[in-house]
PDB file of C-alpha atoms and ligand atoms in Angstrom:
ATOM      1  CA  MET J  23      63.138 105.700  97.532  1.00 88.00           C
ATOM      2  CA  ALA J  24      62.138 108.316  94.937  1.00 94.00           C
ATOM      3  CA  HIS J  25      64.884 109.446  92.542  1.00 98.00           C
ATOM      4  CA  LEU J  26      67.382 106.896  93.890  1.00 98.00           C
ATOM      5  CA  VAL J  27      69.032 104.306  91.633  1.00 98.00           C
ATOM      6  CA  ILE J  28      71.144 101.614  93.299  1.00 98.00           C
ATOM      7  CA  SER J  29      73.470  99.610  91.050  1.00 98.00           C
ATOM      8  CA  GLU J  30      72.826  95.874  90.679  1.00 98.00           C
ATOM      9  CA  GLU J  31      75.998  94.948  92.560  1.00 98.00           C
ATOM     10  CA  VAL J  32      75.306  97.277  95.481  1.00 98.00           C
ATOM     11  CA  ARG J  33      71.655  96.267  95.679  1.00 98.00           C
ATOM     12  CA  ALA J  34      72.575  92.574  95.789  1.00 98.00           C
ATOM     13  CA  ALA J  35      75.164  93.179  98.511  1.00 98.00           C
ATOM     14  CA  LEU J  36      72.718  95.174 100.636  1.00 98.00           C
ATOM     15  CA  GLN J  37      70.015  92.528 100.217  1.00 98.00           C
ATOM     16  CA  ASP J  38      72.394  89.775 101.344  1.00 98.00           C
ATOM     17  CA  GLY J  39      73.633  91.892 104.250  1.00 97.00           C
ATOM     18  CA  ARG J  40      77.164  92.021 102.852  1.00 98.00           C
ATOM     19  CA  PRO J  41      79.414  95.009 103.699  1.00 98.00           C
ATOM     20  CA  VAL J  42      79.161  98.106 101.479  1.00 99.00           C
ATOM     21  CA  VAL J  43      81.263 101.298 101.581  1.00 99.00           C
ATOM     22  CA  ALA J  44      79.982 104.563 100.097  1.00 99.00           C
ATOM     23  CA  LEU J  45      82.435 106.842  98.247  1.00 99.00           C
ATOM     24  CA  GLU J  46      81.984 110.464  97.170  1.00 98.00           C
ATOM     25  CA  SER J  47      82.390 112.045  93.743  1.00 98.00           C
ATOM     26  CA  THR J  48      83.336 115.677  94.449  1.00 97.00           C
ATOM     27  CA  ILE J  49      86.793 114.330  95.157  1.00 96.00           C
ATOM     28  CA  ILE J  50      86.784 112.872  91.606  1.00 97.00           C
ATOM     29  CA  ALA J  51      85.412 115.875  89.716  1.00 97.00           C
ATOM     30  CA  HIS J  52      86.794 118.734  91.841  1.00 94.00           C
ATOM     31  CA  GLY J  53      89.334 117.353  94.287  1.00 92.00           C
ATOM     32  CA  MET J  54      92.017 115.898  91.997  1.00 93.00           C
ATOM     33  CA  PRO J  55      93.301 116.640  88.488  1.00 92.00           C
ATOM     34  CA  PHE J  56      92.548 114.478  85.436  1.00 96.00           C
ATOM     35  CA  PRO J  57      93.595 111.694  84.838  1.00 97.00           C
ATOM     36  CA  ARG J  58      94.805 110.891  88.365  1.00 96.00           C
ATOM     37  CA  ASN J  59      91.269 111.469  89.638  1.00 97.00           C
ATOM     38  CA  ILE J  60      89.899 108.581  87.560  1.00 98.00           C
ATOM     39  CA  GLN J  61      92.802 106.252  88.325  1.00 98.00           C
ATOM     40  CA  THR J  62      92.433 107.015  92.019  1.00 98.00           C
ATOM     41  CA  ALA J  63      88.657 106.534  92.058  1.00 98.00           C
ATOM     42  CA  LEU J  64      89.028 103.115  90.424  1.00 98.00           C
ATOM     43  CA  LEU J  65      91.902 102.162  92.724  1.00 98.00           C
ATOM     44  CA  VAL J  66      89.829 103.186  95.763  1.00 98.00           C
ATOM     45  CA  GLU J  67      87.017 100.908  94.558  1.00 98.00           C
ATOM     46  CA  GLN J  68      89.508  98.070  94.088  1.00 98.00           C
ATOM     47  CA  THR J  69      90.913  98.664  97.571  1.00 98.00           C
ATOM     48  CA  VAL J  70      87.425  98.381  99.073  1.00 98.00           C
ATOM     49  CA  ARG J  71      86.853  95.125  97.171  1.00 98.00           C
ATOM     50  CA  ASP J  72      90.227  93.695  98.227  1.00 98.00           C
ATOM     51  CA  ALA J  73      89.250  94.383 101.830  1.00 98.00           C
ATOM     52  CA  GLY J  74      86.040  92.373 101.425  1.00 98.00           C
ATOM     53  CA  ALA J  75      83.390  95.053 100.854  1.00 98.00           C
ATOM     54  CA  VAL J  76      81.453  96.395  97.877  1.00 98.00           C
ATOM     55  CA  PRO J  77      82.159 100.006  96.823  1.00 99.00           C
ATOM     56  CA  ALA J  78      79.252 102.362  96.126  1.00 99.00           C
ATOM     57  CA  THR J  79      80.536 105.548  94.522  1.00 99.00           C
ATOM     58  CA  CYS J  80      77.718 108.094  94.698  1.00 99.00           C
ATOM     59  CA  ALA J  81      76.820 110.913  92.286  1.00 98.00           C
ATOM     60  CA  ILE J  82      73.878 112.521  90.521  1.00 98.00           C
ATOM     61  CA  LEU J  83      73.561 111.406  86.909  1.00 98.00           C
ATOM     62  CA  GLN J  84      70.821 112.787  84.665  1.00 98.00           C
ATOM     63  CA  GLY J  85      68.765 113.692  87.666  1.00 98.00           C
ATOM     64  CA  LYS J  86      69.084 110.320  89.433  1.00 98.00           C
ATOM     65  CA  LEU J  87      70.738 109.913  92.824  1.00 98.00           C
ATOM     66  CA  LYS J  88      73.087 107.019  92.165  1.00 98.00           C
ATOM     67  CA  ALA J  89      74.618 104.627  94.679  1.00 99.00           C
ATOM     68  CA  GLY J  90      77.154 102.556  92.762  1.00 98.00           C
ATOM     69  CA  LEU J  91      78.636 103.767  89.472  1.00 98.00           C
ATOM     70  CA  SER J  92      80.018 101.873  86.484  1.00 98.00           C
ATOM     71  CA  GLU J  93      83.601 102.412  85.363  1.00 98.00           C
ATOM     72  CA  ASP J  94      82.299 104.458  82.411  1.00 98.00           C
ATOM     73  CA  GLU J  95      80.309 106.694  84.716  1.00 98.00           C
ATOM     74  CA  ILE J  96      83.351 107.318  86.928  1.00 98.00           C
ATOM     75  CA  GLU J  97      85.403 108.139  83.830  1.00 98.00           C
ATOM     76  CA  MET J  98      82.756 110.552  82.591  1.00 98.00           C
ATOM     77  CA  LEU J  99      82.762 112.442  85.924  1.00 98.00           C
ATOM     78  CA  GLY J 100      86.560 112.510  86.011  1.00 98.00           C
ATOM     79  CA  LYS J 101      86.842 113.822  82.443  1.00 98.00           C
ATOM     80  CA  ALA J 102      84.123 116.434  82.883  1.00 98.00           C
ATOM     81  CA  GLY J 103      85.811 117.678  86.084  1.00 96.00           C
ATOM     82  CA  LEU J 104      84.758 121.210  86.977  1.00 95.00           C
ATOM     83  CA  HIS J 105      81.979 121.113  84.360  1.00 97.00           C
ATOM     84  CA  VAL J 106      80.061 118.847  86.736  1.00 98.00           C
ATOM     85  CA  PRO J 107      78.446 120.991  89.426  1.00 98.00           C
ATOM     86  CA  LYS J 108      79.510 120.363  92.997  1.00 97.00           C
ATOM     87  CA  ALA J 109      76.434 119.037  94.762  1.00 98.00           C
ATOM     88  CA  SER J 110      75.781 119.477  98.457  1.00 98.00           C
ATOM     89  CA  ARG J 111      72.405 119.128 100.257  1.00 98.00           C
ATOM     90  CA  ARG J 112      70.979 122.410  98.983  1.00 98.00           C
ATOM     91  CA  ASP J 113      71.819 121.570  95.353  1.00 98.00           C
ATOM     92  CA  LEU J 114      69.946 118.255  95.161  1.00 98.00           C
ATOM     93  CA  PRO J 115      66.411 119.554  94.394  1.00 98.00           C
ATOM     94  CA  TYR J 116      67.631 121.699  91.499  1.00 98.00           C
ATOM     95  CA  LEU J 117      69.909 119.077  89.929  1.00 98.00           C
ATOM     96  CA  VAL J 118      67.366 116.266  90.262  1.00 98.00           C
ATOM     97  CA  SER J 119      64.369 118.274  89.007  1.00 98.00           C
ATOM     98  CA  GLN J 120      66.409 119.513  86.028  1.00 98.00           C
ATOM     99  CA  GLY J 121      67.768 116.062  85.172  1.00 98.00           C
ATOM    100  CA  LYS J 122      71.361 117.245  85.590  1.00 98.00           C
ATOM    101  CA  ASN J 123      74.611 115.682  86.768  1.00 98.00           C
ATOM    102  CA  GLY J 124      76.286 116.496  90.079  1.00 98.00           C
ATOM    103  CA  ALA J 125      79.412 115.506  91.982  1.00 98.00           C
ATOM    104  CA  THR J 126      78.321 114.758  95.530  1.00 98.00           C
ATOM    105  CA  THR J 127      80.151 116.272  98.497  1.00 98.00           C
ATOM    106  CA  VAL J 128      80.466 114.512 101.837  1.00 98.00           C
ATOM    107  CA  ALA J 129      77.070 115.932 102.835  1.00 98.00           C
ATOM    108  CA  ALA J 130      75.265 114.838  99.666  1.00 98.00           C
ATOM    109  CA  THR J 131      76.993 111.455  99.623  1.00 99.00           C
ATOM    110  CA  MET J 132      75.818 110.855 103.208  1.00 99.00           C
ATOM    111  CA  ILE J 133      72.259 111.612 102.063  1.00 98.00           C
ATOM    112  CA  VAL J 134      72.450 109.196  99.124  1.00 99.00           C
ATOM    113  CA  ALA J 135      74.164 106.523 101.247  1.00 99.00           C
ATOM    114  CA  HIS J 136      71.484 106.815 103.916  1.00 98.00           C
ATOM    115  CA  MET J 137      68.676 106.550 101.351  1.00 98.00           C
ATOM    116  CA  ALA J 138      70.332 103.418  99.973  1.00 98.00           C
ATOM    117  CA  GLY J 139      70.858 101.889 103.436  1.00 98.00           C
ATOM    118  CA  ILE J 140      74.656 102.240 103.527  1.00 98.00           C
ATOM    119  CA  ARG J 141      76.188 103.102 106.910  1.00 98.00           C
ATOM    120  CA  ILE J 142      79.913 103.472 106.249  1.00 98.00           C
ATOM    121  CA  PHE J 143      81.513 106.009 103.931  1.00 98.00           C
ATOM    122  CA  ALA J 144      85.175 106.669 103.075  1.00 98.00           C
ATOM    123  CA  THR J 145      86.595 109.950 101.809  1.00 98.00           C
ATOM    124  CA  GLY J 146      89.763 112.062 102.025  1.00 97.00           C
ATOM    125  CA  GLY J 147      88.895 114.985 104.249  1.00 96.00           C
ATOM    126  CA  ILE J 148      85.626 116.393 105.572  1.00 97.00           C
ATOM    127  CA  GLY J 149      84.547 119.983 105.120  1.00 97.00           C
ATOM    128  CA  GLY J 150      84.510 122.161 108.221  1.00 98.00           C
ATOM    129  CA  VAL J 151      84.474 125.648 109.674  1.00 98.00           C
ATOM    130  CA  HIS J 152      86.632 127.906 107.508  1.00 96.00           C
ATOM    131  CA  ARG J 153      89.285 130.225 108.863  1.00 94.00           C
ATOM    132  CA  GLY J 154      87.664 133.601 109.275  1.00 93.00           C
ATOM    133  CA  ALA J 155      84.204 132.037 109.681  1.00 95.00           C
ATOM    134  CA  ALA J 156      83.410 134.561 112.413  1.00 92.00           C
ATOM    135  CA  SER J 157      82.924 137.118 109.643  1.00 93.00           C
ATOM    136  CA  THR J 158      82.191 134.963 106.545  1.00 93.00           C
ATOM    137  CA  MET J 159      79.934 132.396 108.298  1.00 95.00           C
ATOM    138  CA  ASP J 160      81.468 129.800 105.958  1.00 96.00           C
ATOM    139  CA  VAL J 161      80.707 126.512 107.664  1.00 97.00           C
ATOM    140  CA  SER J 162      80.574 123.441 105.416  1.00 97.00           C
ATOM    141  CA  ALA J 163      77.178 121.765 105.092  1.00 98.00           C
ATOM    142  CA  ASP J 164      79.105 118.534 105.803  1.00 98.00           C
ATOM    143  CA  LEU J 165      78.994 119.372 109.515  1.00 98.00           C
ATOM    144  CA  GLN J 166      75.206 119.817 109.624  1.00 98.00           C
ATOM    145  CA  GLU J 167      74.836 116.575 107.705  1.00 98.00           C
ATOM    146  CA  LEU J 168      76.985 114.772 110.256  1.00 98.00           C
ATOM    147  CA  ALA J 169      74.645 116.155 112.905  1.00 98.00           C
ATOM    148  CA  ARG J 170      71.518 114.715 111.300  1.00 98.00           C
ATOM    149  CA  THR J 171      72.273 111.736 109.009  1.00 98.00           C
ATOM    150  CA  PRO J 172      73.304 108.327 110.395  1.00 98.00           C
ATOM    151  CA  VAL J 173      76.404 107.541 108.351  1.00 99.00           C
ATOM    152  CA  ALA J 174      79.959 107.088 109.649  1.00 99.00           C
ATOM    153  CA  VAL J 175      82.544 109.030 107.648  1.00 99.00           C
ATOM    154  CA  VAL J 176      86.119 107.758 107.594  1.00 99.00           C
ATOM    155  CA  SER J 177      88.510 110.609 106.780  1.00 98.00           C
ATOM    156  CA  ALA J 178      92.096 111.691 107.430  1.00 98.00           C
ATOM    157  CA  GLY J 179      90.719 114.575 109.498  1.00 97.00           C
ATOM    158  CA  ALA J 180      90.298 117.944 107.875  1.00 95.00           C
ATOM    159  CA  LYS J 181      92.650 120.167 105.946  1.00 91.00           C
ATOM    160  CA  ARG J 182      94.409 123.050 107.603  1.00 87.00           C
ATOM    161  CA  ILE J 183      92.723 125.331 105.078  1.00 90.00           C
ATOM    162  CA  LEU J 184      90.002 125.126 107.780  1.00 95.00           C
ATOM    163  CA  ASP J 185      89.888 126.238 111.392  1.00 97.00           C
ATOM    164  CA  LEU J 186      90.234 122.824 113.017  1.00 97.00           C
ATOM    165  CA  GLY J 187      89.536 124.110 116.526  1.00 97.00           C
ATOM    166  CA  LEU J 188      86.211 125.644 115.495  1.00 98.00           C
ATOM    167  CA  THR J 189      85.370 122.587 113.395  1.00 98.00           C
ATOM    168  CA  LEU J 190      85.750 120.341 116.445  1.00 98.00           C
ATOM    169  CA  GLU J 191      83.739 122.765 118.615  1.00 98.00           C
ATOM    170  CA  TYR J 192      80.952 122.718 116.060  1.00 98.00           C
ATOM    171  CA  LEU J 193      80.903 118.914 115.977  1.00 98.00           C
ATOM    172  CA  GLU J 194      80.787 118.829 119.773  1.00 98.00           C
ATOM    173  CA  THR J 195      77.853 121.250 119.875  1.00 98.00           C
ATOM    174  CA  TYR J 196      75.890 119.076 117.432  1.00 98.00           C
ATOM    175  CA  GLY J 197      76.736 115.863 119.268  1.00 98.00           C
ATOM    176  CA  VAL J 198      78.875 114.255 116.586  1.00 98.00           C
ATOM    177  CA  PRO J 199      81.436 111.829 118.039  1.00 98.00           C
ATOM    178  CA  VAL J 200      84.968 112.282 116.677  1.00 98.00           C
ATOM    179  CA  LEU J 201      86.846 108.992 116.986  1.00 98.00           C
ATOM    180  CA  GLY J 202      90.565 108.543 116.485  1.00 98.00           C
ATOM    181  CA  TYR J 203      91.656 105.305 114.873  1.00 98.00           C
ATOM    182  CA  GLN J 204      94.816 104.305 116.732  1.00 98.00           C
ATOM    183  CA  THR J 205      95.398 107.957 117.604  1.00 98.00           C
ATOM    184  CA  ASP J 206      94.646 110.413 120.414  1.00 98.00           C
ATOM    185  CA  GLU J 207      95.158 113.373 118.113  1.00 98.00           C
ATOM    186  CA  PHE J 208      92.800 114.689 115.446  1.00 98.00           C
ATOM    187  CA  PRO J 209      94.822 114.288 112.244  1.00 97.00           C
ATOM    188  CA  GLY J 210      95.432 117.286 109.974  1.00 94.00           C
ATOM    189  CA  PHE J 211      94.902 115.522 106.648  1.00 95.00           C
ATOM    190  CA  TYR J 212      98.370 115.912 105.028  1.00 94.00           C
ATOM    191  CA  SER J 213      99.898 115.441 108.447  1.00 94.00           C
ATOM    192  CA  ARG J 214      99.175 113.044 111.324  1.00 96.00           C
ATOM    193  CA  HIS J 215      99.145 115.951 113.721  1.00 94.00           C
ATOM    194  CA  SER J 216      97.015 119.003 114.368  1.00 94.00           C
ATOM    195  CA  GLY J 217      97.534 119.762 118.047  1.00 95.00           C
ATOM    196  CA  PHE J 218      93.844 118.972 118.719  1.00 98.00           C
ATOM    197  CA  GLY J 219      92.568 115.854 120.442  1.00 98.00           C
ATOM    198  CA  VAL J 220      89.785 113.427 119.472  1.00 98.00           C
ATOM    199  CA  ASP J 221      86.853 112.553 121.772  1.00 97.00           C
ATOM    200  CA  CYS J 222      88.053 109.002 122.123  1.00 97.00           C
ATOM    201  CA  ARG J 223      90.538 106.622 120.673  1.00 98.00           C
ATOM    202  CA  LEU J 224      89.641 103.145 119.422  1.00 98.00           C
ATOM    203  CA  ASP J 225      92.243 100.773 118.086  1.00 98.00           C
ATOM    204  CA  THR J 226      90.280  98.177 116.120  1.00 98.00           C
ATOM    205  CA  PRO J 227      87.612  98.169 113.373  1.00 98.00           C
ATOM    206  CA  LYS J 228      85.501  95.949 115.634  1.00 98.00           C
ATOM    207  CA  GLU J 229      85.409  98.577 118.399  1.00 98.00           C
ATOM    208  CA  MET J 230      84.488 101.224 115.817  1.00 98.00           C
ATOM    209  CA  ALA J 231      81.654  99.042 114.533  1.00 98.00           C
ATOM    210  CA  ASP J 232      80.456  98.369 118.107  1.00 98.00           C
ATOM    211  CA  LEU J 233      80.295 102.084 118.860  1.00 98.00           C
ATOM    212  CA  LEU J 234      78.284 102.760 115.696  1.00 98.00           C
ATOM    213  CA  LYS J 235      75.827  99.962 116.509  1.00 98.00           C
ATOM    214  CA  VAL J 236      75.317 101.237 120.027  1.00 98.00           C
ATOM    215  CA  LYS J 237      74.885 104.851 118.933  1.00 98.00           C
ATOM    216  CA  TRP J 238      72.179 103.966 116.429  1.00 98.00           C
ATOM    217  CA  GLU J 239      70.540 101.343 118.696  1.00 98.00           C
ATOM    218  CA  MET J 240      70.026 104.124 121.237  1.00 98.00           C
ATOM    219  CA  GLY J 241      68.250 106.139 118.556  1.00 98.00           C
ATOM    220  CA  LEU J 242      70.835 108.901 118.631  1.00 98.00           C
ATOM    221  CA  GLN J 243      70.546 110.687 115.322  1.00 96.00           C
ATOM    222  CA  GLY J 244      73.412 111.739 113.131  1.00 98.00           C
ATOM    223  CA  GLY J 245      76.759 110.475 111.990  1.00 98.00           C
ATOM    224  CA  VAL J 246      80.221 109.880 113.364  1.00 98.00           C
ATOM    225  CA  VAL J 247      83.624 111.150 112.266  1.00 98.00           C
ATOM    226  CA  ILE J 248      86.255 108.417 112.177  1.00 99.00           C
ATOM    227  CA  ALA J 249      89.656 110.063 111.921  1.00 98.00           C
ATOM    228  CA  ASN J 250      92.363 107.917 110.359  1.00 98.00           C
ATOM    229  CA  PRO J 251      95.809 109.532 110.166  1.00 98.00           C
ATOM    230  CA  VAL J 252      97.749 109.414 106.901  1.00 98.00           C
ATOM    231  CA  PRO J 253     100.463 106.722 107.043  1.00 98.00           C
ATOM    232  CA  GLU J 254     103.726 108.114 108.450  1.00 96.00           C
ATOM    233  CA  GLN J 255     105.740 107.759 105.240  1.00 96.00           C
ATOM    234  CA  TYR J 256     103.343 109.929 103.203  1.00 96.00           C
ATOM    235  CA  GLN J 257     103.091 112.884 105.602  1.00 95.00           C
ATOM    236  CA  LEU J 258     103.947 116.386 104.411  1.00 93.00           C
ATOM    237  CA  ASP J 259     106.031 118.856 106.376  1.00 90.00           C
ATOM    238  CA  ASP J 260     103.810 120.950 108.714  1.00 86.00           C
ATOM    239  CA  VAL J 261     105.744 124.210 108.506  1.00 88.00           C
ATOM    240  CA  LEU J 262     105.923 124.177 104.728  1.00 88.00           C
ATOM    241  CA  LEU J 263     102.229 123.301 104.604  1.00 88.00           C
ATOM    242  CA  GLU J 264     101.174 126.211 106.801  1.00 89.00           C
ATOM    243  CA  LYS J 265     103.168 128.598 104.604  1.00 92.00           C
ATOM    244  CA  THR J 266     101.540 127.142 101.499  1.00 92.00           C
ATOM    245  CA  ILE J 267      98.043 127.413 102.963  1.00 92.00           C
ATOM    246  CA  LEU J 268      98.547 131.027 103.994  1.00 93.00           C
ATOM    247  CA  GLN J 269      99.687 131.820 100.466  1.00 94.00           C
ATOM    248  CA  ALA J 270      96.660 130.033  98.973  1.00 94.00           C
ATOM    249  CA  LEU J 271      94.265 131.852 101.350  1.00 93.00           C
ATOM    250  CA  GLU J 272      95.838 135.189 100.483  1.00 95.00           C
ATOM    251  CA  GLU J 273      95.386 134.528  96.784  1.00 95.00           C
ATOM    252  CA  ALA J 274      91.770 133.405  97.242  1.00 95.00           C
ATOM    253  CA  ASN J 275      91.124 136.596  99.152  1.00 93.00           C
ATOM    254  CA  GLN J 276      92.654 138.769  96.451  1.00 96.00           C
ATOM    255  CA  LEU J 277      90.653 137.033  93.727  1.00 96.00           C
ATOM    256  CA  GLY J 278      87.470 137.333  95.795  1.00 95.00           C
ATOM    257  CA  ILE J 279      86.800 133.590  95.711  1.00 94.00           C
ATOM    258  CA  ARG J 280      83.977 132.615  98.065  1.00 91.00           C
ATOM    259  CA  GLY J 281      81.220 130.126  98.790  1.00 92.00           C
ATOM    260  CA  LYS J 282      81.309 126.698  97.188  1.00 92.00           C
ATOM    261  CA  ASN J 283      84.331 127.643  95.072  1.00 93.00           C
ATOM    262  CA  ILE J 284      86.700 128.259  97.942  1.00 94.00           C
ATOM    263  CA  THR J 285      87.399 124.613  98.876  1.00 90.00           C
ATOM    264  CA  PRO J 286      88.267 123.407  95.330  1.00 90.00           C
ATOM    265  CA  PHE J 287      90.341 126.556  94.752  1.00 93.00           C
ATOM    266  CA  LEU J 288      92.403 126.037  97.901  1.00 91.00           C
ATOM    267  CA  LEU J 289      92.866 122.321  97.195  1.00 87.00           C
ATOM    268  CA  ALA J 290      94.179 123.004  93.675  1.00 89.00           C
ATOM    269  CA  LYS J 291      96.383 125.854  94.888  1.00 91.00           C
ATOM    270  CA  VAL J 292      98.026 123.827  97.638  1.00 90.00           C
ATOM    271  CA  GLU J 293      98.631 121.073  95.130  1.00 88.00           C
ATOM    272  CA  SER J 294     100.348 123.331  92.600  1.00 90.00           C
ATOM    273  CA  LEU J 295     102.373 125.081  95.328  1.00 90.00           C
ATOM    274  CA  THR J 296     103.684 121.741  96.605  1.00 89.00           C
ATOM    275  CA  HIS J 297     104.410 120.632  93.021  1.00 85.00           C
ATOM    276  CA  GLY J 298     102.112 117.662  93.194  1.00 85.00           C
ATOM    277  CA  GLU J 299     103.602 116.286  96.393  1.00 90.00           C
ATOM    278  CA  SER J 300     100.308 116.902  98.167  1.00 91.00           C
ATOM    279  CA  LEU J 301      98.450 114.960  95.459  1.00 93.00           C
ATOM    280  CA  HIS J 302     100.527 111.871  96.181  1.00 95.00           C
ATOM    281  CA  THR J 303      99.745 112.218  99.886  1.00 95.00           C
ATOM    282  CA  ASN J 304      96.075 112.820  99.121  1.00 95.00           C
ATOM    283  CA  ILE J 305      95.822 109.610  97.071  1.00 97.00           C
ATOM    284  CA  GLN J 306      97.578 107.517  99.704  1.00 98.00           C
ATOM    285  CA  LEU J 307      95.386 108.725 102.538  1.00 98.00           C
ATOM    286  CA  VAL J 308      92.193 108.085 100.574  1.00 98.00           C
ATOM    287  CA  LEU J 309      93.325 104.502  99.915  1.00 98.00           C
ATOM    288  CA  ASN J 310      94.139 104.143 103.602  1.00 98.00           C
ATOM    289  CA  ASN J 311      90.645 105.375 104.514  1.00 98.00           C
ATOM    290  CA  ALA J 312      89.035 102.999 102.005  1.00 98.00           C
ATOM    291  CA  ARG J 313      90.821 100.068 103.679  1.00 98.00           C
ATOM    292  CA  LEU J 314      89.714 101.073 107.172  1.00 98.00           C
ATOM    293  CA  ALA J 315      86.138 101.806 106.085  1.00 99.00           C
ATOM    294  CA  ALA J 316      85.898  98.379 104.462  1.00 99.00           C
ATOM    295  CA  ALA J 317      87.238  96.704 107.622  1.00 98.00           C
ATOM    296  CA  ILE J 318      84.673  98.569 109.737  1.00 99.00           C
ATOM    297  CA  ALA J 319      81.887  97.683 107.282  1.00 98.00           C
ATOM    298  CA  VAL J 320      82.934  94.019 107.507  1.00 98.00           C
ATOM    299  CA  ALA J 321      82.874  94.166 111.333  1.00 98.00           C
ATOM    300  CA  PHE J 322      79.547  96.035 111.309  1.00 97.00           C
TER     301      PHE J 322
HETATM  302  N1  LIG E 531      88.306 118.373 101.627  1.00 93.97           N
HETATM  303  C1  LIG E 531      89.261 117.700 100.983  1.00 93.97           C
HETATM  304  N2  LIG E 531      89.019 117.214  99.736  1.00 93.97           N
HETATM  305  C2  LIG E 531      87.811 117.384  99.121  1.00 93.97           C
HETATM  306  C3  LIG E 531      86.770 118.090  99.841  1.00 93.97           C
HETATM  307  C4  LIG E 531      87.077 118.552 101.081  1.00 93.97           C
HETATM  308  O1  LIG E 531      90.336 117.540 101.505  1.00 93.97           O
HETATM  309  O2  LIG E 531      87.614 116.938  97.978  1.00 93.97           O
HETATM  310  C5  LIG E 531      85.419 118.234  99.215  1.00 93.97           C
HETATM  311  C6  LIG E 531      84.465 117.204  99.837  1.00 93.97           C
HETATM  312  O3  LIG E 531      83.570 116.753  98.838  1.00 93.97           O
HETATM  313  C7  LIG E 531      83.721 118.004 100.881  1.00 93.97           C
HETATM  314  C8  LIG E 531      83.621 119.342 100.186  1.00 93.97           C
HETATM  315  O4  LIG E 531      82.455 117.493 101.208  1.00 93.97           O
HETATM  316  O5  LIG E 531      84.871 119.510  99.543  1.00 93.97           O
HETATM  317  C9  LIG E 531      83.354 120.465 101.164  1.00 93.97           C
HETATM  318  O6  LIG E 531      83.098 121.637 100.430  1.00 93.97           O
HETATM  319  P1  LIG E 531      82.571 122.933 101.206  1.00 93.97           P
HETATM  320  O7  LIG E 531      83.712 123.365 102.051  1.00 93.97           O
HETATM  321  O8  LIG E 531      82.224 123.911 100.109  1.00 93.97           O
HETATM  322  O9  LIG E 531      81.380 122.485 102.004  1.00 93.97           O
HETATM  323 MN1  LIG E 532      81.378 126.663 102.300  1.00 93.97          MN
END
């Protein structure tokens, strides 16, 4: 594939038909503060390995779409942080033609994973329809990517900075299955609850893998959302969280923050307002998703 570079380890695993899990890099450069971002990214890779799969962290480096990064490359992205542009689908032609770096979002990571032949991808939370989207039209490109690109994304649901009801409606319209892992409820990222249901509940990685096989065997395009609730002991308090999010949204509004900057702004704001408690939860749920994604990749 043009412009794609697959690491030796990932290439070998794919050739032998061994399980591989894709990982995103916006979460490293924009989603968590230095140095926890680097520690977490490396720990996520280790977690995937411990569960019997090969991690493929994806990014754009010097104009190459990369599937599988070295430790040095992960460190570089983590140190550069916000200096690395956030890269979604629309950003790829510019960054690649200019030989630049980019931190891939869920959407862009799905594209790179698909080019490389990787089917399973673990992250923290997916993007979605923003609150107030009726007037701003701010709908994450992640949702369109899920509609068109055949990669399964394991996440802890979506953050309550979004309108979860509209996000689920959008996914329904575009035919994207939303599966609950051992849950009937769509999880709200920091919390196991959101008040919204999933399309169906499956309790084992094997059943998840079977559903993915069948979907793609039937030639149905697009991805799948696999929603994996944060472990009970790391949940944050819902009421406090809603208050925090409203405060963060208010501040974003006052500062006129829009477009691709709104998600990283809200994430950082919620983190500082909860005094880092949300960061701990964020790390734990990503590790939990990495474990499940690896188990599904093994079963697939
Ligand atoms: N949600 C999170 N953490 C994140 C993101 C979303 O809880 O790090 C990142 C992901 O990379 C996701 C992107 O793909 O933000 C969505 O950005 P936007 O809303 O601008 O599409
Ligand atoms: Mn947006």
